[in-house]
Amino acid sequence: MLSQRARYALKALLNLARADRPSQQVGNISDQENIPRKFLETIMSDLRRAGLVTSQRGSGGGYRLARPADRIMFADIIRVTDGPISMLPCVSRNFYEQCEDCSNEEICALRKIFAEVRTAVADILDHRSLADALLLERPEKTVPSKASV
């Protein structure tokens, strides 16, 4: 399940992607997206350290996307906020760990099934960007399905 932290991060970055100003202050994002300000400050700091946003201090300051919205994928954001996308540590591509209770990964049925789940989920999240999500907010535009890409 997607954590509240990841949901807030996604909402905040979508806010930045659709903003008509070069940068947004945390208070504005917090108000517009109904995200607790202190929690959002922590999330934005993590996103800055991960290179997804940049920040500038001062009266005209705030946060902005570190790269274009079509180059920030949902998987990038979720991995920063929640860590692995996979449901089992033994099938994670980026955060692999052997399961403590597993005697043989080669024959583990759970590992085989959840590897398929990880691949399907990662395939979607690795190829869907903030820009794709913004298109979904406009009914006249559509995002191409994987089959047509």
Short mmCIF file of C-alpha atoms in Angstrom, two decimals:
data_model
loop_
_atom_site.label_atom_id
_atom_site.label_comp_id
_atom_site.label_asym_id
_atom_site.label_seq_id
_atom_site.Cartn_x
_atom_site.Cartn_y
_atom_site.Cartn_z
CA MET A 1 0.00 0.00 0.00
CA LEU A 2 1.19 3.48 -0.81
CA SER A 3 2.10 5.42 2.33
CA GLN A 4 0.59 8.79 3.18
CA ARG A 5 4.11 10.21 2.87
CA ALA A 6 4.31 9.04 -0.76
CA ARG A 7 0.81 10.34 -1.53
CA TYR A 8 1.71 13.76 -0.16
CA ALA A 9 4.98 13.79 -2.09
CA LEU A 10 3.16 12.95 -5.32
CA LYS A 11 0.53 15.63 -4.67
CA ALA A 12 3.19 18.24 -3.86
CA LEU A 13 5.23 17.48 -6.98
CA LEU A 14 2.12 17.56 -9.15
CA ASN A 15 1.37 20.94 -7.62
CA LEU A 16 4.83 22.16 -8.62
CA ALA A 17 4.43 20.70 -12.10
CA ARG A 18 1.18 22.55 -12.72
CA ALA A 19 2.19 25.81 -10.99
CA ASP A 20 2.12 28.98 -13.07
CA ARG A 21 5.01 30.43 -11.03
CA PRO A 22 8.64 29.36 -11.19
CA SER A 23 8.61 28.27 -7.54
CA GLN A 24 6.10 27.53 -4.82
CA GLN A 25 6.43 28.05 -1.11
CA VAL A 26 5.67 25.14 1.22
CA GLY A 27 2.81 27.03 2.85
CA ASN A 28 1.06 27.50 -0.49
CA ILE A 29 1.48 23.85 -1.45
CA SER A 30 0.31 22.81 2.00
CA ASP A 31 -2.85 24.93 1.72
CA GLN A 32 -3.64 24.01 -1.87
CA GLU A 33 -3.14 20.28 -1.40
CA ASN A 34 -4.40 19.96 2.18
CA ILE A 35 -1.11 18.57 3.47
CA PRO A 36 0.08 19.26 7.03
CA ARG A 37 2.81 21.89 6.69
CA LYS A 38 5.42 20.38 9.04
CA PHE A 39 5.06 16.97 7.40
CA LEU A 40 5.36 18.57 3.96
CA GLU A 41 8.52 20.42 4.98
CA THR A 42 10.14 17.10 5.89
CA ILE A 43 8.99 15.47 2.66
CA MET A 44 10.24 18.37 0.53
CA SER A 45 13.61 18.23 2.26
CA ASP A 46 13.88 14.53 1.38
CA LEU A 47 12.87 15.23 -2.22
CA ARG A 48 15.50 17.98 -2.41
CA ARG A 49 18.23 15.64 -1.13
CA ALA A 50 17.15 13.09 -3.74
CA GLY A 51 17.49 15.67 -6.52
CA LEU A 52 13.81 15.80 -7.48
CA VAL A 53 13.30 19.42 -6.41
CA THR A 54 15.48 22.44 -5.81
CA SER A 55 14.87 25.18 -3.31
CA GLN A 56 15.67 28.84 -3.02
CA ARG A 57 15.45 30.99 0.07
CA GLY A 58 14.08 34.49 0.18
CA SER A 59 10.97 36.39 -0.78
CA GLY A 60 10.81 34.96 -4.30
CA GLY A 61 11.99 31.58 -3.15
CA GLY A 62 10.38 28.25 -2.67
CA TYR A 63 10.54 24.86 -4.33
CA ARG A 64 10.62 23.97 -8.00
CA LEU A 65 11.08 20.75 -9.93
CA ALA A 66 14.74 19.89 -10.48
CA ARG A 67 13.99 18.62 -13.99
CA PRO A 68 11.05 18.72 -16.40
CA ALA A 69 7.86 16.97 -15.29
CA ASP A 70 8.14 14.43 -18.10
CA ARG A 71 11.46 13.27 -16.62
CA ILE A 72 10.26 12.68 -13.06
CA MET A 73 8.72 9.24 -12.82
CA PHE A 74 6.30 8.03 -10.18
CA ALA A 75 8.77 5.27 -9.26
CA ASP A 76 11.47 7.87 -8.51
CA ILE A 77 9.19 9.58 -6.01
CA ILE A 78 7.92 6.41 -4.36
CA ARG A 79 11.42 5.03 -3.94
CA VAL A 80 12.48 8.24 -2.16
CA THR A 81 9.50 8.25 0.19
CA ASP A 82 8.75 4.56 0.71
CA GLY A 83 11.86 2.71 -0.38
CA PRO A 84 11.34 -0.47 -2.39
CA ILE A 85 8.36 -0.87 -4.68
CA SER A 86 8.43 -4.64 -4.29
CA MET A 87 6.35 -6.36 -1.65
CA LEU A 88 9.13 -8.80 -0.68
CA PRO A 89 12.74 -7.79 -0.09
CA CYS A 90 14.06 -10.77 -2.10
CA VAL A 91 12.53 -9.49 -5.36
CA SER A 92 13.55 -5.85 -5.03
CA ARG A 93 15.78 -4.56 -7.81
CA ASN A 94 17.14 -1.63 -5.81
CA PHE A 95 16.82 -2.81 -2.20
CA TYR A 96 17.44 -6.58 -2.39
CA GLU A 97 17.68 -8.56 0.83
CA GLN A 98 17.29 -12.27 1.31
CA CYS A 99 14.17 -13.16 3.30
CA GLU A 100 15.05 -14.36 6.79
CA ASP A 101 12.73 -17.35 6.66
CA CYS A 102 13.63 -18.54 3.14
CA SER A 103 15.70 -21.68 2.80
CA ASN A 104 15.99 -21.68 -1.01
CA GLU A 105 15.19 -18.70 -3.26
CA GLU A 106 15.48 -20.82 -6.40
CA ILE A 107 12.34 -22.83 -5.58
CA CYS A 108 10.40 -20.30 -3.51
CA ALA A 109 6.91 -19.96 -5.03
CA LEU A 110 6.25 -16.71 -3.17
CA ARG A 111 9.38 -15.17 -4.67
CA LYS A 112 8.37 -16.18 -8.18
CA ILE A 113 4.85 -14.76 -7.91
CA PHE A 114 5.91 -11.54 -6.21
CA ALA A 115 8.68 -11.04 -8.75
CA GLU A 116 5.93 -10.94 -11.39
CA VAL A 117 3.97 -8.43 -9.28
CA ARG A 118 7.07 -6.27 -8.85
CA THR A 119 7.80 -6.33 -12.55
CA ALA A 120 4.25 -5.33 -13.49
CA VAL A 121 4.05 -2.52 -10.93
CA ALA A 122 7.56 -1.21 -11.64
CA ASP A 123 6.89 -1.28 -15.38
CA ILE A 124 4.00 1.12 -14.90
CA LEU A 125 5.60 3.37 -12.27
CA ASP A 126 8.95 3.54 -14.09
CA HIS A 127 7.19 4.77 -17.25
CA ARG A 128 4.61 7.19 -15.85
CA SER A 129 5.74 10.74 -15.23
CA LEU A 130 4.31 13.77 -13.50
CA ALA A 131 3.54 15.11 -16.99
CA ASP A 132 1.48 11.99 -17.73
CA ALA A 133 -0.52 12.54 -14.56
CA LEU A 134 -1.17 16.17 -15.49
CA LEU A 135 -2.59 15.02 -18.81
CA LEU A 136 -5.06 12.84 -16.92
CA GLU A 137 -6.38 15.95 -15.16
CA ARG A 138 -7.49 17.28 -18.55
CA PRO A 139 -10.25 15.10 -20.02
CA GLU A 140 -9.56 16.28 -23.58
CA LYS A 141 -6.05 14.79 -23.40
CA THR A 142 -5.15 11.15 -22.91
CA VAL A 143 -2.03 9.33 -21.86
CA PRO A 144 -1.04 6.54 -24.24
CA SER A 145 -1.36 3.07 -22.77
CA LYS A 146 1.67 0.83 -22.53
CA ALA A 147 0.38 -1.15 -25.51
CA SER A 148 0.54 1.89 -27.76
CA VAL A 149 3.94 3.13 -26.56
#
